[in-house]
Amino acid sequence: MRFSEVIGQKEAQERLMQMVGEDRLPHAIMLCGPTGVGKKALAIAFACYLLEQRPKQQEVSMFSEVPELQDGQEAPEPPMLQKLEHPDLHFTYPTVKLPSMSSDHMPTSDDFAHEWHEQLMQGPYFSMDQWLTAMGAENQQAVITAGESDALVRKLSLKSSQGGYKVSVIWLPERMNIACANKLLKLIEEPPSQTVFVMVCEEPELLLDTIRSRVQRIDVKKADQEAICQALIERRGIDEESARRISRLCNGSWQKALEELQVGSENEQFLDLFIMLMRLAYQRRVKDLRKWSETMAGFGREKQKRFLSYFLRLIRENFMSNFGNKDLCYMTQKEEDFARNFARFVNEANVLQIYDLANRAVRDIGQNANAKIVFFDFALQMIVLLIQK
């Protein structure tokens, strides 16, 4: 995978290349930023770049016939890197325990290597929900177990097959359980020779302080709107007007831009659930709100958390629309149509309380609380909050 396949993120790429060029590459890097902005794609492209470098002490290598870059042109990528099957490239990612696994088995990335490779070949921009679907575990929460750290220790203890770097790409290290995190800490403190860890993190505050203190953090910002617009036009064949609207709406996330292109996207379902919740809460229809909460409880926990994220975004957009400045709002036409009459119910008197309510629900769902109780309580409290003016 090449850097040219990453949407935007030139600043982060230049910083990575600068560290390599100045010969001060740290053994552990953590790319932090919002979901869907290209951290995973950037990490994989950087890993491929490191693995493609010709070892300093090796006269001839598998890459020796690859010409140097000239005039902005990229040399052909070695087949193993094109297919992301390089023996010195190791992926770590959250997994689940399937019913077919024995009771004492701790799932590792190797258990889902085939599914992971297929997902990557479709493109590095995919969500946790898509990954759960690929594993056949939509209703579970994926974690990185202690078995994974043991497997990683074994892999990285081996000598590099090509005499160069060994690169470990860790997607969502914040999902490590405590046993895994402690073992990984020891590995980072005493890394094997010529090993580089590249972590892709969305919630660094959930990581152990000791891990955060031992990595070089690079904040990956939202992708540039113009870069997303151009990518939609050139890679997806979208007309310029539609591309500009989608690039503005996705708020720096190429992943969200791809989701907007899908007919009958999940966001449309979320909008219907949002509208239903607000109308039922305003009308104080408690029995129907209970049915709404049961519908929400039927979703997997990852989807429940995505709905709450969507809920928070729409609350923000409806609040901002009260100021009458369209440049401050990022909504689809359907969302704007509903906001036209609803926005006044989200105001200074309740917006912070609504935010706190939704964030508590996110926390409770993440801690495996009973979803029916969480969402029914959530819906009942909305009745009170909507009448505050």
mmCIF file of C-alpha atoms in Angstrom:
data_model
loop_
_atom_site.group_PDB
_atom_site.id
_atom_site.type_symbol
_atom_site.label_atom_id
_atom_site.label_comp_id
_atom_site.label_asym_id
_atom_site.label_seq_id
_atom_site.Cartn_x
_atom_site.Cartn_y
_atom_site.Cartn_z
ATOM 1 C CA MET A 1 0.000 0.000 0.000
ATOM 2 C CA ARG A 2 1.272 3.433 -0.978
ATOM 3 C CA PHE A 3 0.918 6.821 0.699
ATOM 4 C CA SER A 4 -0.902 7.941 -2.453
ATOM 5 C CA GLU A 5 -3.795 5.659 -1.469
ATOM 6 C CA VAL A 6 -4.305 7.614 1.765
ATOM 7 C CA ILE A 7 -6.923 10.376 1.493
ATOM 8 C CA GLY A 8 -5.257 13.602 2.613
ATOM 9 C CA GLN A 9 -3.116 13.476 5.798
ATOM 10 C CA LYS A 10 -0.075 15.035 4.135
ATOM 11 C CA GLU A 11 1.012 16.710 7.378
ATOM 12 C CA ALA A 12 1.096 13.444 9.346
ATOM 13 C CA GLN A 13 2.823 11.691 6.438
ATOM 14 C CA GLU A 14 5.508 14.370 6.253
ATOM 15 C CA ARG A 15 6.170 14.047 9.976
ATOM 16 C CA LEU A 16 6.627 10.290 9.665
ATOM 17 C CA MET A 17 8.952 10.700 6.699
ATOM 18 C CA GLN A 18 10.913 13.393 8.524
ATOM 19 C CA MET A 19 11.600 11.013 11.423
ATOM 20 C CA VAL A 20 12.912 8.418 8.977
ATOM 21 C CA GLY A 21 14.949 10.960 7.008
ATOM 22 C CA GLU A 22 16.576 12.338 10.148
ATOM 23 C CA ASP A 23 17.328 8.796 11.386
ATOM 24 C CA ARG A 24 15.360 9.274 14.617
ATOM 25 C CA LEU A 25 12.564 6.792 14.064
ATOM 26 C CA PRO A 26 11.138 5.758 17.468
ATOM 27 C CA HIS A 27 10.444 2.106 18.150
ATOM 28 C CA ALA A 28 6.803 2.834 19.031
ATOM 29 C CA ILE A 29 4.483 5.323 17.308
ATOM 30 C CA MET A 30 0.831 5.975 18.111
ATOM 31 C CA LEU A 31 -1.416 7.601 15.516
ATOM 32 C CA CYS A 32 -4.357 9.207 17.308
ATOM 33 C CA GLY A 33 -7.456 10.807 15.839
ATOM 34 C CA PRO A 34 -11.190 10.540 15.115
ATOM 35 C CA THR A 35 -12.774 7.508 13.493
ATOM 36 C CA GLY A 36 -12.494 7.202 9.728
ATOM 37 C CA VAL A 37 -9.936 9.942 9.041
ATOM 38 C CA GLY A 38 -7.316 7.535 7.660
ATOM 39 C CA LYS A 39 -5.136 6.505 10.616
ATOM 40 C CA LYS A 40 -5.240 2.828 9.699
ATOM 41 C CA ALA A 41 -4.491 3.542 6.042
ATOM 42 C CA LEU A 42 -1.618 5.845 7.029
ATOM 43 C CA ALA A 43 -0.191 3.246 9.427
ATOM 44 C CA ILE A 44 -0.259 0.500 6.800
ATOM 45 C CA ALA A 45 1.258 2.751 4.131
ATOM 46 C CA PHE A 46 4.048 3.720 6.535
ATOM 47 C CA ALA A 47 4.636 0.081 7.464
ATOM 48 C CA CYS A 48 4.938 -0.829 3.790
ATOM 49 C CA TYR A 49 7.349 2.061 3.254
ATOM 50 C CA LEU A 50 9.590 0.848 6.086
ATOM 51 C CA LEU A 51 9.545 -2.735 4.826
ATOM 52 C CA GLU A 52 10.403 -1.619 1.320
ATOM 53 C CA GLN A 53 13.588 0.114 2.427
ATOM 54 C CA ARG A 54 16.759 -1.648 1.361
ATOM 55 C CA PRO A 55 18.691 -2.912 4.413
ATOM 56 C CA LYS A 56 21.860 -0.845 4.883
ATOM 57 C CA GLN A 57 24.179 -3.853 5.205
ATOM 58 C CA GLN A 58 22.693 -5.871 2.388
ATOM 59 C CA GLU A 59 24.186 -5.591 -1.089
ATOM 60 C CA VAL A 60 21.309 -7.348 -2.825
ATOM 61 C CA SER A 61 17.752 -7.727 -1.593
ATOM 62 C CA MET A 62 14.377 -8.607 -2.911
ATOM 63 C CA PHE A 63 13.830 -4.880 -3.477
ATOM 64 C CA SER A 64 17.192 -4.146 -5.167
ATOM 65 C CA GLU A 65 15.704 -3.874 -8.630
ATOM 66 C CA VAL A 66 13.090 -1.351 -7.585
ATOM 67 C CA PRO A 67 14.089 2.041 -9.050
ATOM 68 C CA GLU A 68 14.328 5.098 -6.856
ATOM 69 C CA LEU A 69 11.508 7.606 -6.993
ATOM 70 C CA GLN A 70 12.027 10.397 -9.511
ATOM 71 C CA ASP A 71 9.924 13.443 -10.337
ATOM 72 C CA GLY A 72 7.117 12.398 -8.003
ATOM 73 C CA GLN A 73 6.708 8.979 -9.606
ATOM 74 C CA GLU A 74 6.199 5.903 -7.429
ATOM 75 C CA ALA A 75 8.139 2.746 -8.149
ATOM 76 C CA PRO A 76 6.245 -0.540 -8.535
ATOM 77 C CA GLU A 77 5.388 -2.016 -5.168
ATOM 78 C CA PRO A 78 6.714 -5.514 -4.377
ATOM 79 C CA PRO A 79 3.945 -8.131 -4.691
ATOM 80 C CA MET A 80 4.140 -9.146 -1.021
ATOM 81 C CA LEU A 81 3.440 -5.561 0.009
ATOM 82 C CA GLN A 82 0.696 -5.101 -2.572
ATOM 83 C CA LYS A 83 -1.119 -8.048 -1.037
ATOM 84 C CA LEU A 84 -0.019 -7.124 2.521
ATOM 85 C CA GLU A 85 1.459 -10.592 2.961
ATOM 86 C CA HIS A 86 5.001 -9.583 3.892
ATOM 87 C CA PRO A 87 6.447 -11.992 6.504
ATOM 88 C CA ASP A 88 7.786 -9.069 8.575
ATOM 89 C CA LEU A 89 4.439 -7.248 8.683
ATOM 90 C CA HIS A 90 2.312 -8.234 11.686
ATOM 91 C CA PHE A 91 -1.236 -7.091 12.388
ATOM 92 C CA THR A 92 -2.915 -7.019 15.793
ATOM 93 C CA TYR A 93 -6.612 -6.178 16.070
ATOM 94 C CA PRO A 94 -9.634 -6.765 18.329
ATOM 95 C CA THR A 95 -11.229 -10.205 18.096
ATOM 96 C CA VAL A 96 -14.135 -12.111 19.594
ATOM 97 C CA LYS A 97 -14.658 -15.584 20.980
ATOM 98 C CA LEU A 98 -16.775 -17.684 18.646
ATOM 99 C CA PRO A 99 -18.995 -20.544 19.893
ATOM 100 C CA SER A 100 -16.794 -22.989 18.001
ATOM 101 C CA MET A 101 -13.768 -22.093 20.153
ATOM 102 C CA SER A 102 -12.917 -24.104 23.244
ATOM 103 C CA SER A 103 -13.650 -22.620 26.652
ATOM 104 C CA ASP A 104 -9.978 -22.137 27.546
ATOM 105 C CA HIS A 105 -8.960 -20.648 24.191
ATOM 106 C CA MET A 106 -7.970 -16.973 24.141
ATOM 107 C CA PRO A 107 -8.752 -15.579 20.670
ATOM 108 C CA THR A 108 -5.878 -14.029 18.744
ATOM 109 C CA SER A 109 -5.511 -12.184 15.469
ATOM 110 C CA ASP A 110 -4.279 -15.388 13.839
ATOM 111 C CA ASP A 111 -7.745 -16.905 14.358
ATOM 112 C CA PHE A 112 -9.186 -14.293 11.993
ATOM 113 C CA ALA A 113 -6.213 -13.688 9.682
ATOM 114 C CA HIS A 114 -8.162 -14.732 6.578
ATOM 115 C CA GLU A 115 -11.103 -12.430 7.349
ATOM 116 C CA TRP A 116 -8.751 -9.561 8.177
ATOM 117 C CA HIS A 117 -6.827 -9.923 4.936
ATOM 118 C CA GLU A 118 -10.019 -10.013 2.887
ATOM 119 C CA GLN A 119 -11.272 -6.885 4.655
ATOM 120 C CA LEU A 120 -8.002 -5.049 3.991
ATOM 121 C CA MET A 121 -8.039 -6.015 0.336
ATOM 122 C CA GLN A 122 -11.390 -4.241 0.028
ATOM 123 C CA GLY A 123 -9.753 -1.139 1.450
ATOM 124 C CA PRO A 124 -8.259 0.001 4.770
ATOM 125 C CA TYR A 125 -11.170 2.333 5.532
ATOM 126 C CA PHE A 126 -13.577 0.163 7.502
ATOM 127 C CA SER A 127 -15.331 0.445 10.848
ATOM 128 C CA MET A 128 -15.446 -1.806 13.879
ATOM 129 C CA ASP A 129 -18.975 -2.821 12.913
ATOM 130 C CA GLN A 130 -17.789 -3.931 9.479
ATOM 131 C CA TRP A 131 -14.992 -5.886 11.127
ATOM 132 C CA LEU A 132 -17.431 -7.551 13.532
ATOM 133 C CA THR A 133 -19.614 -8.529 10.580
ATOM 134 C CA ALA A 134 -16.588 -10.005 8.808
ATOM 135 C CA MET A 135 -15.859 -12.106 11.912
ATOM 136 C CA GLY A 136 -19.506 -13.178 12.143
ATOM 137 C CA ALA A 137 -19.981 -11.584 15.554
ATOM 138 C CA GLU A 138 -22.204 -8.511 15.147
ATOM 139 C CA ASN A 139 -23.588 -8.663 18.697
ATOM 140 C CA GLN A 140 -20.294 -8.998 20.563
ATOM 141 C CA GLN A 141 -17.687 -6.538 21.759
ATOM 142 C CA ALA A 142 -14.251 -7.145 20.317
ATOM 143 C CA VAL A 143 -11.160 -7.028 22.551
ATOM 144 C CA ILE A 144 -7.442 -7.804 22.325
ATOM 145 C CA THR A 145 -6.652 -10.650 24.717
ATOM 146 C CA ALA A 146 -3.523 -11.695 26.595
ATOM 147 C CA GLY A 147 -3.188 -14.533 24.088
ATOM 148 C CA GLU A 148 -2.512 -11.896 21.433
ATOM 149 C CA SER A 149 0.426 -10.397 23.322
ATOM 150 C CA ASP A 150 1.912 -13.879 23.781
ATOM 151 C CA ALA A 151 1.600 -14.524 20.041
ATOM 152 C CA LEU A 152 3.173 -11.161 19.253
ATOM 153 C CA VAL A 153 6.141 -11.871 21.512
ATOM 154 C CA ARG A 154 6.757 -15.139 19.632
ATOM 155 C CA LYS A 155 6.493 -13.507 16.204
ATOM 156 C CA LEU A 156 8.741 -10.548 16.968
ATOM 157 C CA SER A 157 11.375 -12.727 18.635
ATOM 158 C CA LEU A 158 12.137 -14.240 15.229
ATOM 159 C CA LYS A 159 14.801 -12.683 13.023
ATOM 160 C CA SER A 160 13.609 -10.479 10.184
ATOM 161 C CA SER A 161 13.100 -12.617 7.090
ATOM 162 C CA GLN A 162 14.418 -9.861 4.803
ATOM 163 C CA GLY A 163 17.102 -8.438 7.067
ATOM 164 C CA GLY A 164 15.283 -5.128 7.569
ATOM 165 C CA TYR A 165 12.542 -3.846 9.816
ATOM 166 C CA LYS A 166 9.838 -5.877 11.520
ATOM 167 C CA VAL A 167 6.658 -3.813 11.782
ATOM 168 C CA SER A 168 3.768 -4.467 14.152
ATOM 169 C CA VAL A 169 0.580 -2.555 13.300
ATOM 170 C CA ILE A 170 -1.832 -2.548 16.262
ATOM 171 C CA TRP A 171 -5.364 -1.396 15.483
ATOM 172 C CA LEU A 172 -7.276 0.005 18.477
ATOM 173 C CA PRO A 173 -4.841 -0.799 21.300
ATOM 174 C CA GLU A 174 -7.323 0.777 23.730
ATOM 175 C CA ARG A 175 -9.327 -2.445 23.396
ATOM 176 C CA MET A 176 -6.595 -4.496 25.051
ATOM 177 C CA ASN A 177 -7.581 -6.133 28.314
ATOM 178 C CA ILE A 178 -5.348 -5.390 31.300
ATOM 179 C CA ALA A 179 -3.357 -8.619 31.006
ATOM 180 C CA CYS A 180 -2.548 -7.937 27.367
ATOM 181 C CA ALA A 181 -1.704 -4.283 28.050
ATOM 182 C CA ASN A 182 0.802 -5.217 30.761
ATOM 183 C CA LYS A 183 2.523 -7.771 28.539
ATOM 184 C CA LEU A 184 2.660 -5.330 25.627
ATOM 185 C CA LEU A 185 4.180 -2.729 27.949
ATOM 186 C CA LYS A 186 7.092 -5.041 28.657
ATOM 187 C CA LEU A 187 7.540 -5.670 24.936
ATOM 188 C CA ILE A 188 7.605 -1.941 24.194
ATOM 189 C CA GLU A 189 10.056 -1.292 27.028
ATOM 190 C CA GLU A 190 12.481 -3.878 25.619
ATOM 191 C CA PRO A 191 11.632 -4.134 21.899
ATOM 192 C CA PRO A 192 13.318 -6.741 19.698
ATOM 193 C CA SER A 193 15.989 -5.428 17.345
ATOM 194 C CA GLN A 194 14.765 -3.367 14.343
ATOM 195 C CA THR A 195 11.136 -3.645 15.446
ATOM 196 C CA VAL A 196 8.714 -0.750 14.995
ATOM 197 C CA PHE A 197 5.272 -0.651 16.623
ATOM 198 C CA VAL A 198 2.657 1.489 14.877
ATOM 199 C CA MET A 199 -0.510 1.843 16.941
ATOM 200 C CA VAL A 200 -3.786 3.170 15.554
ATOM 201 C CA CYS A 201 -5.734 4.659 18.443
ATOM 202 C CA GLU A 202 -9.062 6.495 18.778
ATOM 203 C CA GLU A 203 -9.355 6.729 22.567
ATOM 204 C CA PRO A 204 -5.805 7.096 23.944
ATOM 205 C CA GLU A 205 -7.137 8.041 27.385
ATOM 206 C CA LEU A 206 -8.215 4.402 27.818
ATOM 207 C CA LEU A 207 -4.645 3.147 27.472
ATOM 208 C CA LEU A 208 -2.312 2.614 30.406
ATOM 209 C CA ASP A 209 -0.388 5.782 31.252
ATOM 210 C CA THR A 210 2.809 3.757 31.127
ATOM 211 C CA ILE A 211 2.129 2.766 27.514
ATOM 212 C CA ARG A 212 1.228 6.300 26.469
ATOM 213 C CA SER A 213 4.455 7.590 27.992
ATOM 214 C CA ARG A 214 6.565 5.157 25.956
ATOM 215 C CA VAL A 215 5.232 5.909 22.472
ATOM 216 C CA GLN A 216 5.683 8.825 20.101
ATOM 217 C CA ARG A 217 2.203 10.246 19.658
ATOM 218 C CA ILE A 218 1.184 11.783 16.354
ATOM 219 C CA ASP A 219 -2.245 13.393 16.172
ATOM 220 C CA VAL A 220 -3.954 12.703 12.853
ATOM 221 C CA LYS A 221 -6.395 15.481 12.081
ATOM 222 C CA LYS A 222 -9.596 15.251 10.089
ATOM 223 C CA ALA A 223 -8.959 14.834 6.390
ATOM 224 C CA ASP A 224 -9.034 17.991 4.320
ATOM 225 C CA GLN A 225 -12.453 18.657 2.799
ATOM 226 C CA GLU A 226 -10.978 19.386 -0.610
ATOM 227 C CA ALA A 227 -8.974 16.137 -0.569
ATOM 228 C CA ILE A 228 -12.138 14.143 0.177
ATOM 229 C CA CYS A 229 -14.033 16.001 -2.534
ATOM 230 C CA GLN A 230 -11.350 15.259 -5.129
ATOM 231 C CA ALA A 231 -11.179 11.605 -4.078
ATOM 232 C CA LEU A 232 -14.954 11.249 -4.457
ATOM 233 C CA ILE A 233 -14.784 12.693 -7.962
ATOM 234 C CA GLU A 234 -11.702 10.792 -9.127
ATOM 235 C CA ARG A 235 -12.128 7.444 -7.336
ATOM 236 C CA ARG A 236 -15.909 7.136 -7.100
ATOM 237 C CA GLY A 237 -17.067 9.037 -10.176
ATOM 238 C CA ILE A 238 -19.305 11.403 -8.213
ATOM 239 C CA ASP A 239 -20.381 14.689 -9.792
ATOM 240 C CA GLU A 240 -18.751 17.777 -8.325
ATOM 241 C CA GLU A 241 -21.840 19.205 -6.591
ATOM 242 C CA SER A 242 -22.671 15.926 -4.827
ATOM 243 C CA ALA A 243 -19.019 15.409 -3.937
ATOM 244 C CA ARG A 244 -18.810 18.826 -2.295
ATOM 245 C CA ARG A 245 -21.943 18.242 -0.225
ATOM 246 C CA ILE A 246 -20.780 14.799 0.918
ATOM 247 C CA SER A 247 -17.247 16.017 1.705
ATOM 248 C CA ARG A 248 -18.676 18.793 3.869
ATOM 249 C CA LEU A 249 -21.149 16.484 5.575
ATOM 250 C CA CYS A 250 -18.631 13.749 6.417
ATOM 251 C CA ASN A 251 -16.591 16.214 8.490
ATOM 252 C CA GLY A 252 -13.132 14.963 7.597
ATOM 253 C CA SER A 253 -13.908 11.233 7.592
ATOM 254 C CA TRP A 254 -13.427 9.313 4.343
ATOM 255 C CA GLN A 255 -15.130 6.366 5.991
ATOM 256 C CA LYS A 256 -18.270 8.465 6.540
ATOM 257 C CA ALA A 257 -18.057 9.694 2.963
ATOM 258 C CA LEU A 258 -18.143 6.087 1.752
ATOM 259 C CA GLU A 259 -21.104 5.376 4.032
ATOM 260 C CA GLU A 260 -23.003 8.309 2.549
ATOM 261 C CA LEU A 261 -22.618 6.755 -0.899
ATOM 262 C CA GLN A 262 -24.388 3.579 0.178
ATOM 263 C CA VAL A 263 -28.065 3.392 -0.687
ATOM 264 C CA GLY A 264 -30.192 2.968 2.438
ATOM 265 C CA SER A 265 -27.271 3.722 4.699
ATOM 266 C CA GLU A 266 -27.359 3.111 8.422
ATOM 267 C CA ASN A 267 -27.649 6.842 9.037
ATOM 268 C CA GLU A 268 -31.078 6.842 7.448
ATOM 269 C CA GLN A 269 -32.191 4.225 9.946
ATOM 270 C CA PHE A 270 -30.654 6.240 12.761
ATOM 271 C CA LEU A 271 -32.472 9.367 11.591
ATOM 272 C CA ASP A 272 -35.796 7.517 11.688
ATOM 273 C CA LEU A 273 -35.038 6.294 15.221
ATOM 274 C CA PHE A 274 -34.004 9.801 16.287
ATOM 275 C CA ILE A 275 -37.206 11.328 14.894
ATOM 276 C CA MET A 276 -39.324 8.616 16.506
ATOM 277 C CA LEU A 277 -37.656 9.148 19.885
ATOM 278 C CA MET A 278 -38.169 12.909 19.818
ATOM 279 C CA ARG A 279 -41.798 12.719 18.732
ATOM 280 C CA LEU A 280 -42.731 10.039 21.252
ATOM 281 C CA ALA A 281 -40.905 11.861 24.044
ATOM 282 C CA TYR A 282 -42.620 15.152 23.187
ATOM 283 C CA GLN A 283 -46.021 13.405 23.179
ATOM 284 C CA ARG A 284 -45.110 11.535 26.416
ATOM 285 C CA ARG A 285 -46.099 8.178 24.977
ATOM 286 C CA VAL A 286 -44.377 6.001 27.537
ATOM 287 C CA LYS A 287 -45.612 2.646 26.211
ATOM 288 C CA ASP A 288 -44.346 3.461 22.730
ATOM 289 C CA LEU A 289 -41.050 4.671 24.182
ATOM 290 C CA ARG A 290 -40.678 1.297 25.829
ATOM 291 C CA LYS A 291 -41.111 -0.375 22.439
ATOM 292 C CA TRP A 292 -38.524 2.039 21.031
ATOM 293 C CA SER A 293 -36.065 1.030 23.754
ATOM 294 C CA GLU A 294 -36.680 -2.654 22.994
ATOM 295 C CA THR A 295 -35.905 -1.981 19.330
ATOM 296 C CA MET A 296 -32.637 -0.332 20.329
ATOM 297 C CA ALA A 297 -31.800 -3.207 22.686
ATOM 298 C CA GLY A 298 -32.092 -5.601 19.745
ATOM 299 C CA PHE A 299 -29.064 -4.038 18.069
ATOM 300 C CA GLY A 300 -25.510 -5.125 18.813
ATOM 301 C CA ARG A 301 -23.615 -2.980 21.299
ATOM 302 C CA GLU A 302 -21.357 -1.488 18.652
ATOM 303 C CA LYS A 303 -24.391 -0.367 16.667
ATOM 304 C CA GLN A 304 -25.990 1.022 19.824
ATOM 305 C CA LYS A 305 -22.889 3.120 20.445
ATOM 306 C CA ARG A 306 -22.907 4.322 16.840
ATOM 307 C CA PHE A 307 -26.526 5.422 17.223
ATOM 308 C CA LEU A 308 -25.623 7.394 20.330
ATOM 309 C CA SER A 309 -22.763 9.046 18.438
ATOM 310 C CA TYR A 310 -25.197 9.905 15.665
ATOM 311 C CA PHE A 311 -27.645 11.201 18.288
ATOM 312 C CA LEU A 312 -24.972 13.501 19.722
ATOM 313 C CA ARG A 313 -24.130 14.825 16.273
ATOM 314 C CA LEU A 314 -27.747 15.655 15.472
ATOM 315 C CA ILE A 315 -28.217 17.360 18.832
ATOM 316 C CA ARG A 316 -25.230 19.530 18.030
ATOM 317 C CA GLU A 317 -26.476 20.320 14.527
ATOM 318 C CA ASN A 318 -29.987 21.179 15.721
ATOM 319 C CA PHE A 319 -28.589 23.431 18.425
ATOM 320 C CA MET A 320 -26.322 25.224 15.939
ATOM 321 C CA SER A 321 -29.150 25.656 13.421
ATOM 322 C CA ASN A 322 -30.875 27.977 15.916
ATOM 323 C CA PHE A 323 -28.200 30.565 15.125
ATOM 324 C CA GLY A 324 -29.356 30.736 11.512
ATOM 325 C CA ASN A 325 -25.891 30.322 10.010
ATOM 326 C CA LYS A 326 -25.855 27.465 7.494
ATOM 327 C CA ASP A 327 -22.047 27.402 7.473
ATOM 328 C CA LEU A 328 -22.157 26.101 11.052
ATOM 329 C CA CYS A 329 -24.416 23.150 10.253
ATOM 330 C CA TYR A 330 -23.581 19.831 8.610
ATOM 331 C CA MET A 331 -26.776 17.946 7.812
ATOM 332 C CA THR A 332 -28.320 15.994 4.974
ATOM 333 C CA GLN A 333 -31.453 17.325 3.314
ATOM 334 C CA LYS A 334 -33.654 14.948 5.341
ATOM 335 C CA GLU A 335 -31.969 16.003 8.566
ATOM 336 C CA GLU A 336 -32.441 19.662 7.658
ATOM 337 C CA ASP A 337 -36.125 19.086 6.927
ATOM 338 C CA PHE A 338 -36.712 17.670 10.396
ATOM 339 C CA ALA A 339 -34.544 20.297 12.085
ATOM 340 C CA ARG A 340 -36.615 23.083 10.586
ATOM 341 C CA ASN A 341 -39.359 22.469 13.168
ATOM 342 C CA PHE A 342 -37.456 20.564 15.823
ATOM 343 C CA ALA A 343 -34.321 22.670 16.367
ATOM 344 C CA ARG A 344 -36.003 25.097 18.781
ATOM 345 C CA PHE A 345 -36.437 22.270 21.301
ATOM 346 C CA VAL A 346 -32.645 21.973 21.633
ATOM 347 C CA ASN A 347 -31.476 25.134 23.336
ATOM 348 C CA GLU A 348 -29.270 26.641 26.019
ATOM 349 C CA ALA A 349 -31.539 25.288 28.750
ATOM 350 C CA ASN A 350 -31.122 21.600 27.903
ATOM 351 C CA VAL A 351 -28.338 20.987 25.371
ATOM 352 C CA LEU A 352 -25.643 20.238 27.975
ATOM 353 C CA GLN A 353 -27.964 17.951 29.930
ATOM 354 C CA ILE A 354 -28.869 16.060 26.746
ATOM 355 C CA TYR A 355 -25.163 15.666 25.974
ATOM 356 C CA ASP A 356 -24.492 14.335 29.479
ATOM 357 C CA LEU A 357 -27.421 11.927 29.188
ATOM 358 C CA ALA A 358 -26.168 10.476 25.898
ATOM 359 C CA ASN A 359 -22.586 10.199 27.129
ATOM 360 C CA ARG A 360 -23.736 8.295 30.223
ATOM 361 C CA ALA A 361 -25.628 5.920 27.955
ATOM 362 C CA VAL A 362 -22.461 5.387 25.891
ATOM 363 C CA ARG A 363 -20.564 4.595 29.088
ATOM 364 C CA ASP A 364 -23.242 2.190 30.347
ATOM 365 C CA ILE A 365 -23.484 0.332 27.030
ATOM 366 C CA GLY A 366 -19.690 0.058 26.956
ATOM 367 C CA GLN A 367 -19.804 -1.511 30.428
ATOM 368 C CA ASN A 368 -22.330 -4.154 29.309
ATOM 369 C CA ALA A 369 -25.281 -2.696 31.188
ATOM 370 C CA ASN A 370 -28.757 -4.012 30.320
ATOM 371 C CA ALA A 371 -29.540 -2.219 27.052
ATOM 372 C CA LYS A 372 -33.321 -2.241 27.578
ATOM 373 C CA ILE A 373 -32.958 -0.450 30.901
ATOM 374 C CA VAL A 374 -30.364 1.985 29.548
ATOM 375 C CA PHE A 375 -32.433 3.058 26.545
ATOM 376 C CA PHE A 376 -35.773 3.130 28.368
ATOM 377 C CA ASP A 377 -34.282 5.386 31.030
ATOM 378 C CA PHE A 378 -32.673 7.426 28.247
ATOM 379 C CA ALA A 379 -36.059 7.853 26.524
ATOM 380 C CA LEU A 380 -37.922 8.769 29.723
ATOM 381 C CA GLN A 381 -35.394 11.434 30.613
ATOM 382 C CA MET A 382 -35.786 12.947 27.143
ATOM 383 C CA ILE A 383 -39.422 13.666 28.026
ATOM 384 C CA VAL A 384 -38.281 15.984 30.817
ATOM 385 C CA LEU A 385 -35.414 17.563 28.859
ATOM 386 C CA LEU A 386 -37.481 18.458 25.796
ATOM 387 C CA ILE A 387 -39.880 20.632 27.752
ATOM 388 C CA GLN A 388 -37.109 22.812 29.171
ATOM 389 C CA LYS A 389 -37.004 26.189 27.452
#
